[in-house]
Amino acid sequence: MTTTAPDQVNRIVWNQHHDPFEILGSHQIEENGKSVWAVRAYLPNASAVSVILPEDRKEYPMQSVHHPHFFECEIDTKELVNYQLRIKEGEHERVIYDPYAFRSPYLTDFDLHLFAEGNHHRIYEKLGSHPTEIDGVKGVYFAVWAPNARNVSILGDFNEWDGRKHQMRKGATGVWELFIPEVSLGERYKYEIKNLEGHIYEKSDPYGFQQEPRPKTASIVTDLNAYTWTDQDWLEARRNSDPLTQPISVYEVHIGSWLHASSAEPAKLPNGETEPVVPVSELNPNARFLTYRELAERLIPYVKDLGYTHIELLPIAEHPFDGSWGYQVTGYYAPTSRYGSAEDFMYFVDQCHKNGIGVIVDWVPGHFPKDGHGLAFFDGTHLYEHADPRKGEHKEWGTLVFNYSRNEVRNFLVANALFWFDKYHIDGIRVDAVASMLYLDYCRKDGEWLPNQYGGRENLEAADFLRQANHTIFSYFPGIVSVAEESTSWPMVSWPTYTGGLGFNLKWNMGWMHDMLDYFSMDPWFRQFHQNNITFSMWYHHSENFMLALSHDEVVHGKSNIIGKMPGDRWQKFANVRCLFAYMFTHPGKKTMFMSMEFGQWSEWNVWADLEWQLFEFEPHQQLKQFFKELNHLYRSEPALYTNDFAQEGFEWIDCSDNRHSVVSFIRRDKDSDNFIVAVCNFTPQPHSHYRIGVPEPGFYTELFNSDARQYGGSNMGNLGGKWTDNWSMHNRSYSLDLCLPPLGVLILKLDKQKTAEVVGNGEQ
C-alpha cells in the first residue's frame, strides 16, 4: 500500500520540492486505527532497497512506488531512529544511514533571527559545513543561505556529484540545510542551486573553510578546531595593550612571490609525507610556491632579524587567479590552499606569535569577482550584490559591489572580519579600497551612479557597515589593529564609533606617501622650492591616527621600485632611500613598507617571480639591509618614537622653514617620561659642517643614529658620537648644538642625562 501521491513523488524525482523531509525519511501514519511508520527514500541508480532496524538488525524490503527509484515500506514498531538502508546498485551493495531520518535542525530560531537582522557574529559556526554528531551518528551538517532559490542540493564525491541524491530543506529565512551521515573530513562538495526558471548554478560554499587548489573550485569539509595553539600568552598580552602606544613596523608581503622553491623539491607535510608540486605558472615551470610551514621556517626568521613588529599579508582569503595579488576573493572564509591547509596557516600565525611578530591580513569587503563558482548571482538572483549596475558593479575592476543594505550580506562580512581573529588568531586587518566603498561615484562618470537618499555621493550603508564591523571586532578582541586604506578626506576614519567615526584605529596616510615620493623623485636642487612636501603632513596629522605606508601599489605598473625613483648616481640613490626611510621612522605615525624595499631591489615587483635575492651578492644591498635592521632596532628601543604618535605634545618643530638648505629639524617626546629625541634631516647632497639648531635642554646629545654611517654605505660624516650644547640661543631656545650634517642624511640625537649630570657635577661643563 502506498502512502504517497504521484505528484509528491514527482516533485522529489524532478528536484522541485523546497522541503524533501515532508516526503522522504520516516513518517508516523495511522493505518486501520493503528500507528505505523512509513519509510520513503529516493535513490537514483538503486535496484533494491531495504530498511535495517538498529535494535535487532531486522530488514524490511522496500517497494518501488510511482517511480523505479522511489522506494517505500511500512514498519510496525513503536520507535524508529537511526535506521539504515541497504542499497543494491547493480552488482554493488552498500549500507547507509538515511539523511532524511535526522530531522532536528542544527540552526535554532534564535540563530535565524540574529542572522536575519544582521547580528549573528559567529554565523560561520552555523552556516557552511560542520562535522558533527546527531543521535550518536557522525556526519557533516551543511547549511547555505539562498532565499530566492527554487531548490538546493549538495554535490560531492560522496554522491557522485548527483544533485538528486541530497536535496536540502529550506527554512523560513531562506537558509537551506541537511545533515549527511558518514561524510567525513576532507570531502569535496559544492551546492547545486536552481532558480525559479530551473537554471542550475554550481557554487562553492560562501562559508567554506577550505577550497581545492586552483583551478579547481570545490569546497572541502574542514575542522578548524583540531589545531592546538600555543600563543595564549601572546593573546593575553595583546588584550591588555594599546597598539597606538606600541611600536608598529610592518613588513608587507605577498607570500606567493617573496620566494619560491624548486619544483623538483616536493612540499613536505607535517606527517612526513609530500604533496604534489604545482608550478607557479607556465612562465615559471621550475618553481613552486612555498607552503605556510616552509614560510614559517624562512620568512619569520628573516622578518625577525630585520626587527619588524608585524607581517602584513596580501589577501590570504581564497582567490582564483595567482596574478590578481589576491584582491578578488572567492572564498572569504578559506585561507588560500596554494600554500597549504587551514591548519598550516594556523601554524604560521602561531609561529609568528612565538617569535614576537604580529600578523595583519588584508581584508576585501568592498568588492568581489564575477567567477561563476563564487558569490556572483549566487541563488539565481543578485543576492550579495546590488541588482542595479550603477550601484553593484566596479567596471574599472570588473568586480561586483556588496549590497550593504541587506542584513544578511552585512552579517556575512562582519562575521568574516571576526572569523579571522577568532579562528586564526590574527592581530589586525588592513581594509582594502575603503574609498571605493564610501563614495557612490567612485571611478564612475556622470549618469553611472545613483545618489543616496539625501542626494549626496556618500554611501551611507557602507559607512554604517564599517562602523558595525569595527565595533564588533574591537568588542571581542581589544588590542588588535584595524587599518583603513582610505585616500580621501572623509572625516573621522580612525575615530571610535561612539564619537561618530568609522571605528578604525589606524588610517594609511596616502597624502604623506604621495608628497614624499614626489619630493624624493625630484633633483635635490629643486627641493628647496618644495619644502611644503616635507612639512605639510604635520598640519593635518592629528586629525587621524595615521600609518605611514610605502606599499606594493608604489612599485608596480611602471612606477619603478623605490630606489629607482631616486635621482642622482648610484651612491645618491642609496643615500636618498636611507634618508627617506630614516625620516619616515622619525615622523609620527606607525610604519608599513613592502617587501624588497629593505635591500634596494631595482626591478618592479613581479607577482610571478622571486624577489631579487641575488642582489645580496653586492655590498650596497647588504649595507641597506643592515640600515633597516638597525633603524628598526632604534625605533623599537626609543619610546619617544612611538608612544606619543597621535598627541600634539609628542611632536615639536625645531625648524621647518630652512628651505634654502632643504633641512628640517624636530623633537619627538615620550608619552610616559620626559625623554625626547632630536631629528635633523638634510635632503640634499650638500653637507653642512657647522649647522646650528636650538634644543630644549643643555648637555651632551648622543648621536644615536646616522643614516650616512659607513656601515650603511654612507660617507661617514657625523659628529664623533655626539655634541655638547652651547649657551647660544637659537630657534627660540636657550641652548643649541653645532652639528655636522651629512649629505642626504638624517641624524637622530638624544640627551644623555647621566653623562650630562656627571660632567656638570664635576664642574667640567
mmCIF file with all atom_site columns, N, CA and C in Angstrom, residues 193 200-206 329-332 367-387 392-393 398-402 406 412:
data_model
loop_
_atom_site.group_PDB
_atom_site.id
_atom_site.type_symbol
_atom_site.label_atom_id
_atom_site.label_alt_id
_atom_site.label_comp_id
_atom_site.label_asym_id
_atom_site.label_entity_id
_atom_site.label_seq_id
_atom_site.pdbx_PDB_ins_code
_atom_site.Cartn_x
_atom_site.Cartn_y
_atom_site.Cartn_z
_atom_site.occupancy
_atom_site.B_iso_or_equiv
_atom_site.pdbx_formal_charge
_atom_site.auth_seq_id
_atom_site.auth_comp_id
_atom_site.auth_asym_id
_atom_site.auth_atom_id
_atom_site.pdbx_PDB_model_num
ATOM 1   N N  . ILE A 1 193 ? 22.388 24.856 -7.126  1.00 0.00 ? 193 ILE A N  1
ATOM 2   C CA . ILE A 1 193 ? 21.295 25.792 -6.864  1.00 0.00 ? 193 ILE A CA 1
ATOM 3   C C  . ILE A 1 193 ? 20.475 25.976 -8.135  1.00 0.00 ? 193 ILE A C  1
ATOM 4   N N  . ILE A 1 200 ? 20.526 26.007 -13.475 1.00 0.00 ? 200 ILE A N  1
ATOM 5   C CA . ILE A 1 200 ? 21.359 25.394 -12.439 1.00 0.00 ? 200 ILE A CA 1
ATOM 6   C C  . ILE A 1 200 ? 22.670 26.159 -12.304 1.00 0.00 ? 200 ILE A C  1
ATOM 7   N N  . TYR A 1 201 ? 23.059 26.428 -11.034 1.00 0.00 ? 201 TYR A N  1
ATOM 8   C CA . TYR A 1 201 ? 24.341 27.061 -10.712 1.00 0.00 ? 201 TYR A CA 1
ATOM 9   C C  . TYR A 1 201 ? 25.067 26.164 -9.711  1.00 0.00 ? 201 TYR A C  1
ATOM 10  N N  . GLU A 1 202 ? 26.310 25.851 -10.003 1.00 0.00 ? 202 GLU A N  1
ATOM 11  C CA . GLU A 1 202 ? 27.122 25.083 -9.061  1.00 0.00 ? 202 GLU A CA 1
ATOM 12  C C  . GLU A 1 202 ? 28.053 26.049 -8.343  1.00 0.00 ? 202 GLU A C  1
ATOM 13  N N  . LYS A 1 203 ? 27.881 26.152 -7.030  1.00 0.00 ? 203 LYS A N  1
ATOM 14  C CA . LYS A 1 203 ? 28.565 27.179 -6.254  1.00 0.00 ? 203 LYS A CA 1
ATOM 15  C C  . LYS A 1 203 ? 29.435 26.573 -5.156  1.00 0.00 ? 203 LYS A C  1
ATOM 16  N N  . SER A 1 204 ? 30.611 27.191 -4.953  1.00 0.00 ? 204 SER A N  1
ATOM 17  C CA . SER A 1 204 ? 31.389 26.897 -3.756  1.00 0.00 ? 204 SER A CA 1
ATOM 18  C C  . SER A 1 204 ? 30.638 27.432 -2.541  1.00 0.00 ? 204 SER A C  1
ATOM 19  N N  . ASP A 1 205 ? 31.003 26.927 -1.384  1.00 0.00 ? 205 ASP A N  1
ATOM 20  C CA . ASP A 1 205 ? 30.335 27.326 -0.148  1.00 0.00 ? 205 ASP A CA 1
ATOM 21  C C  . ASP A 1 205 ? 30.831 28.711 0.278   1.00 0.00 ? 205 ASP A C  1
ATOM 22  N N  . PRO A 1 206 ? 29.939 29.715 0.379   1.00 0.00 ? 206 PRO A N  1
ATOM 23  C CA . PRO A 1 206 ? 30.391 31.045 0.833   1.00 0.00 ? 206 PRO A CA 1
ATOM 24  C C  . PRO A 1 206 ? 31.040 31.007 2.206   1.00 0.00 ? 206 PRO A C  1
ATOM 25  N N  . VAL A 1 329 ? 38.417 38.072 -4.191  1.00 0.00 ? 329 VAL A N  1
ATOM 26  C CA . VAL A 1 329 ? 38.225 36.941 -3.286  1.00 0.00 ? 329 VAL A CA 1
ATOM 27  C C  . VAL A 1 329 ? 36.989 36.139 -3.673  1.00 0.00 ? 329 VAL A C  1
ATOM 28  N N  . THR A 1 330 ? 37.145 34.823 -3.710  1.00 0.00 ? 330 THR A N  1
ATOM 29  C CA . THR A 1 330 ? 36.006 33.929 -3.921  1.00 0.00 ? 330 THR A CA 1
ATOM 30  C C  . THR A 1 330 ? 35.710 33.070 -2.698  1.00 0.00 ? 330 THR A C  1
ATOM 31  N N  . GLY A 1 331 ? 36.659 32.956 -1.781  1.00 0.00 ? 331 GLY A N  1
ATOM 32  C CA . GLY A 1 331 ? 36.446 32.177 -0.555  1.00 0.00 ? 331 GLY A CA 1
ATOM 33  C C  . GLY A 1 331 ? 36.796 33.001 0.663   1.00 0.00 ? 331 GLY A C  1
ATOM 34  N N  . TYR A 1 332 ? 35.823 33.749 1.164   1.00 0.00 ? 332 TYR A N  1
ATOM 35  C CA . TYR A 1 332 ? 36.096 34.703 2.246   1.00 0.00 ? 332 TYR A CA 1
ATOM 36  C C  . TYR A 1 332 ? 36.455 34.027 3.560   1.00 0.00 ? 332 TYR A C  1
ATOM 37  N N  . HIS A 1 367 ? 34.407 44.597 -2.643  1.00 0.00 ? 367 HIS A N  1
ATOM 38  C CA . HIS A 1 367 ? 34.006 44.093 -3.954  1.00 0.00 ? 367 HIS A CA 1
ATOM 39  C C  . HIS A 1 367 ? 34.406 42.630 -4.071  1.00 0.00 ? 367 HIS A C  1
ATOM 40  N N  . PHE A 1 368 ? 33.827 41.936 -5.033  1.00 0.00 ? 368 PHE A N  1
ATOM 41  C CA . PHE A 1 368 ? 34.168 40.528 -5.261  1.00 0.00 ? 368 PHE A CA 1
ATOM 42  C C  . PHE A 1 368 ? 34.017 40.216 -6.744  1.00 0.00 ? 368 PHE A C  1
ATOM 43  N N  . PRO A 1 369 ? 34.704 39.178 -7.237  1.00 0.00 ? 369 PRO A N  1
ATOM 44  C CA . PRO A 1 369 ? 34.726 38.912 -8.675  1.00 0.00 ? 369 PRO A CA 1
ATOM 45  C C  . PRO A 1 369 ? 33.459 38.225 -9.169  1.00 0.00 ? 369 PRO A C  1
ATOM 46  N N  . LYS A 1 370 ? 33.363 38.124 -10.481 1.00 0.00 ? 370 LYS A N  1
ATOM 47  C CA . LYS A 1 370 ? 32.175 37.561 -11.123 1.00 0.00 ? 370 LYS A CA 1
ATOM 48  C C  . LYS A 1 370 ? 32.300 36.067 -11.413 1.00 0.00 ? 370 LYS A C  1
ATOM 49  N N  . ASP A 1 371 ? 33.341 35.419 -10.923 1.00 0.00 ? 371 ASP A N  1
ATOM 50  C CA . ASP A 1 371 ? 33.545 33.996 -11.212 1.00 0.00 ? 371 ASP A CA 1
ATOM 51  C C  . ASP A 1 371 ? 32.290 33.185 -10.894 1.00 0.00 ? 371 ASP A C  1
ATOM 52  N N  . GLY A 1 372 ? 31.978 32.243 -11.773 1.00 0.00 ? 372 GLY A N  1
ATOM 53  C CA . GLY A 1 372 ? 30.722 31.512 -11.688 1.00 0.00 ? 372 GLY A CA 1
ATOM 54  C C  . GLY A 1 372 ? 30.543 30.713 -10.423 1.00 0.00 ? 372 GLY A C  1
ATOM 55  N N  . HIS A 1 373 ? 31.642 30.256 -9.805  1.00 0.00 ? 373 HIS A N  1
ATOM 56  C CA . HIS A 1 373 ? 31.513 29.434 -8.601  1.00 0.00 ? 373 HIS A CA 1
ATOM 57  C C  . HIS A 1 373 ? 31.433 30.268 -7.331  1.00 0.00 ? 373 HIS A C  1
ATOM 58  N N  . GLY A 1 374 ? 31.558 31.597 -7.459  1.00 0.00 ? 374 GLY A N  1
ATOM 59  C CA . GLY A 1 374 ? 31.622 32.460 -6.296  1.00 0.00 ? 374 GLY A CA 1
ATOM 60  C C  . GLY A 1 374 ? 30.282 33.051 -5.903  1.00 0.00 ? 374 GLY A C  1
ATOM 61  N N  . LEU A 1 375 ? 30.328 34.263 -5.339  1.00 0.00 ? 375 LEU A N  1
ATOM 62  C CA . LEU A 1 375 ? 29.133 34.890 -4.781  1.00 0.00 ? 375 LEU A CA 1
ATOM 63  C C  . LEU A 1 375 ? 28.229 35.515 -5.836  1.00 0.00 ? 375 LEU A C  1
ATOM 64  N N  . ALA A 1 376 ? 28.764 35.774 -7.007  1.00 0.00 ? 376 ALA A N  1
ATOM 65  C CA . ALA A 1 376 ? 28.001 36.493 -8.020  1.00 0.00 ? 376 ALA A CA 1
ATOM 66  C C  . ALA A 1 376 ? 26.747 35.716 -8.419  1.00 0.00 ? 376 ALA A C  1
ATOM 67  N N  . PHE A 1 377 ? 25.600 36.431 -8.429  1.00 0.00 ? 377 PHE A N  1
ATOM 68  C CA . PHE A 1 377 ? 24.321 35.842 -8.843  1.00 0.00 ? 377 PHE A CA 1
ATOM 69  C C  . PHE A 1 377 ? 24.115 34.499 -8.147  1.00 0.00 ? 377 PHE A C  1
ATOM 70  N N  . PHE A 1 378 ? 24.297 34.511 -6.820  1.00 0.00 ? 378 PHE A N  1
ATOM 71  C CA . PHE A 1 378 ? 24.507 33.267 -6.088  1.00 0.00 ? 378 PHE A CA 1
ATOM 72  C C  . PHE A 1 378 ? 23.317 32.323 -6.149  1.00 0.00 ? 378 PHE A C  1
ATOM 73  N N  . ASP A 1 379 ? 22.113 32.827 -5.892  1.00 0.00 ? 379 ASP A N  1
ATOM 74  C CA . ASP A 1 379 ? 20.953 31.932 -5.900  1.00 0.00 ? 379 ASP A CA 1
ATOM 75  C C  . ASP A 1 379 ? 20.075 32.161 -7.124  1.00 0.00 ? 379 ASP A C  1
ATOM 76  N N  . GLY A 1 380 ? 20.712 32.605 -8.206  1.00 0.00 ? 380 GLY A N  1
ATOM 77  C CA . GLY A 1 380 ? 19.963 32.912 -9.418  1.00 0.00 ? 380 GLY A CA 1
ATOM 78  C C  . GLY A 1 380 ? 19.415 34.311 -9.418  1.00 0.00 ? 380 GLY A C  1
ATOM 79  N N  . THR A 1 381 ? 19.771 35.070 -8.373  1.00 0.00 ? 381 THR A N  1
ATOM 80  C CA . THR A 1 381 ? 19.397 36.481 -8.300  1.00 0.00 ? 381 THR A CA 1
ATOM 81  C C  . THR A 1 381 ? 20.619 37.261 -7.809  1.00 0.00 ? 381 THR A C  1
ATOM 82  N N  . HIS A 1 382 ? 20.499 38.590 -7.843  1.00 0.00 ? 382 HIS A N  1
ATOM 83  C CA . HIS A 1 382 ? 21.565 39.433 -7.300  1.00 0.00 ? 382 HIS A CA 1
ATOM 84  C C  . HIS A 1 382 ? 21.431 39.431 -5.780  1.00 0.00 ? 382 HIS A C  1
ATOM 85  N N  . LEU A 1 383 ? 22.048 38.443 -5.147  1.00 0.00 ? 383 LEU A N  1
ATOM 86  C CA . LEU A 1 383 ? 21.861 38.227 -3.716  1.00 0.00 ? 383 LEU A CA 1
ATOM 87  C C  . LEU A 1 383 ? 22.862 39.030 -2.890  1.00 0.00 ? 383 LEU A C  1
ATOM 88  N N  . TYR A 1 384 ? 24.144 38.838 -3.168  1.00 0.00 ? 384 TYR A N  1
ATOM 89  C CA . TYR A 1 384 ? 25.180 39.541 -2.410  1.00 0.00 ? 384 TYR A CA 1
ATOM 90  C C  . TYR A 1 384 ? 25.481 40.918 -2.999  1.00 0.00 ? 384 TYR A C  1
ATOM 91  N N  . GLU A 1 385 ? 25.185 41.109 -4.273  1.00 0.00 ? 385 GLU A N  1
ATOM 92  C CA . GLU A 1 385 ? 25.476 42.369 -4.939  1.00 0.00 ? 385 GLU A CA 1
ATOM 93  C C  . GLU A 1 385 ? 24.190 43.131 -5.238  1.00 0.00 ? 385 GLU A C  1
ATOM 94  N N  . HIS A 1 386 ? 24.324 44.423 -5.519  1.00 0.00 ? 386 HIS A N  1
ATOM 95  C CA . HIS A 1 386 ? 23.183 45.224 -5.971  1.00 0.00 ? 386 HIS A CA 1
ATOM 96  C C  . HIS A 1 386 ? 22.772 44.771 -7.377  1.00 0.00 ? 386 HIS A C  1
ATOM 97  N N  . ALA A 1 387 ? 21.479 44.771 -7.640  1.00 0.00 ? 387 ALA A N  1
ATOM 98  C CA . ALA A 1 387 ? 20.994 44.413 -8.975  1.00 0.00 ? 387 ALA A CA 1
ATOM 99  C C  . ALA A 1 387 ? 21.281 45.517 -9.983  1.00 0.00 ? 387 ALA A C  1
ATOM 100 N N  . GLY A 1 392 ? 26.044 48.342 -8.190  1.00 0.00 ? 392 GLY A N  1
ATOM 101 C CA . GLY A 1 392 ? 26.517 46.986 -7.937  1.00 0.00 ? 392 GLY A CA 1
ATOM 102 C C  . GLY A 1 392 ? 27.724 46.539 -8.710  1.00 0.00 ? 392 GLY A C  1
ATOM 103 N N  . GLU A 1 393 ? 28.368 47.426 -9.458  1.00 0.00 ? 393 GLU A N  1
ATOM 104 C CA . GLU A 1 393 ? 29.492 46.966 -10.280 1.00 0.00 ? 393 GLU A CA 1
ATOM 105 C C  . GLU A 1 393 ? 30.593 48.021 -10.314 1.00 0.00 ? 393 GLU A C  1
ATOM 106 N N  . GLY A 1 398 ? 36.152 45.259 -12.953 1.00 0.00 ? 398 GLY A N  1
ATOM 107 C CA . GLY A 1 398 ? 35.439 44.067 -13.384 1.00 0.00 ? 398 GLY A CA 1
ATOM 108 C C  . GLY A 1 398 ? 34.889 43.253 -12.227 1.00 0.00 ? 398 GLY A C  1
ATOM 109 N N  . THR A 1 399 ? 34.518 43.940 -11.138 1.00 0.00 ? 399 THR A N  1
ATOM 110 C CA . THR A 1 399 ? 34.033 43.250 -9.945  1.00 0.00 ? 399 THR A CA 1
ATOM 111 C C  . THR A 1 399 ? 32.662 43.776 -9.548  1.00 0.00 ? 399 THR A C  1
ATOM 112 N N  . LEU A 1 400 ? 32.053 43.102 -8.586  1.00 0.00 ? 400 LEU A N  1
ATOM 113 C CA . LEU A 1 400 ? 30.733 43.459 -8.088  1.00 0.00 ? 400 LEU A CA 1
ATOM 114 C C  . LEU A 1 400 ? 30.844 44.049 -6.686  1.00 0.00 ? 400 LEU A C  1
ATOM 115 N N  . VAL A 1 401 ? 29.874 44.883 -6.330  1.00 0.00 ? 401 VAL A N  1
ATOM 116 C CA . VAL A 1 401 ? 29.876 45.596 -5.051  1.00 0.00 ? 401 VAL A CA 1
ATOM 117 C C  . VAL A 1 401 ? 28.855 44.961 -4.118  1.00 0.00 ? 401 VAL A C  1
ATOM 118 N N  . PHE A 1 402 ? 29.271 44.714 -2.893  1.00 0.00 ? 402 PHE A N  1
ATOM 119 C CA . PHE A 1 402 ? 28.357 44.144 -1.902  1.00 0.00 ? 402 PHE A CA 1
ATOM 120 C C  . PHE A 1 402 ? 27.180 45.082 -1.647  1.00 0.00 ? 402 PHE A C  1
ATOM 121 N N  . ARG A 1 406 ? 21.539 45.022 2.792   1.00 0.00 ? 406 ARG A N  1
ATOM 122 C CA . ARG A 1 406 ? 20.905 43.735 3.101   1.00 0.00 ? 406 ARG A CA 1
ATOM 123 C C  . ARG A 1 406 ? 21.536 43.164 4.369   1.00 0.00 ? 406 ARG A C  1
ATOM 124 N N  . PHE A 1 412 ? 27.347 38.485 6.810   1.00 0.00 ? 412 PHE A N  1
ATOM 125 C CA . PHE A 1 412 ? 28.398 37.681 6.174   1.00 0.00 ? 412 PHE A CA 1
ATOM 126 C C  . PHE A 1 412 ? 29.762 38.338 6.330   1.00 0.00 ? 412 PHE A C  1
#
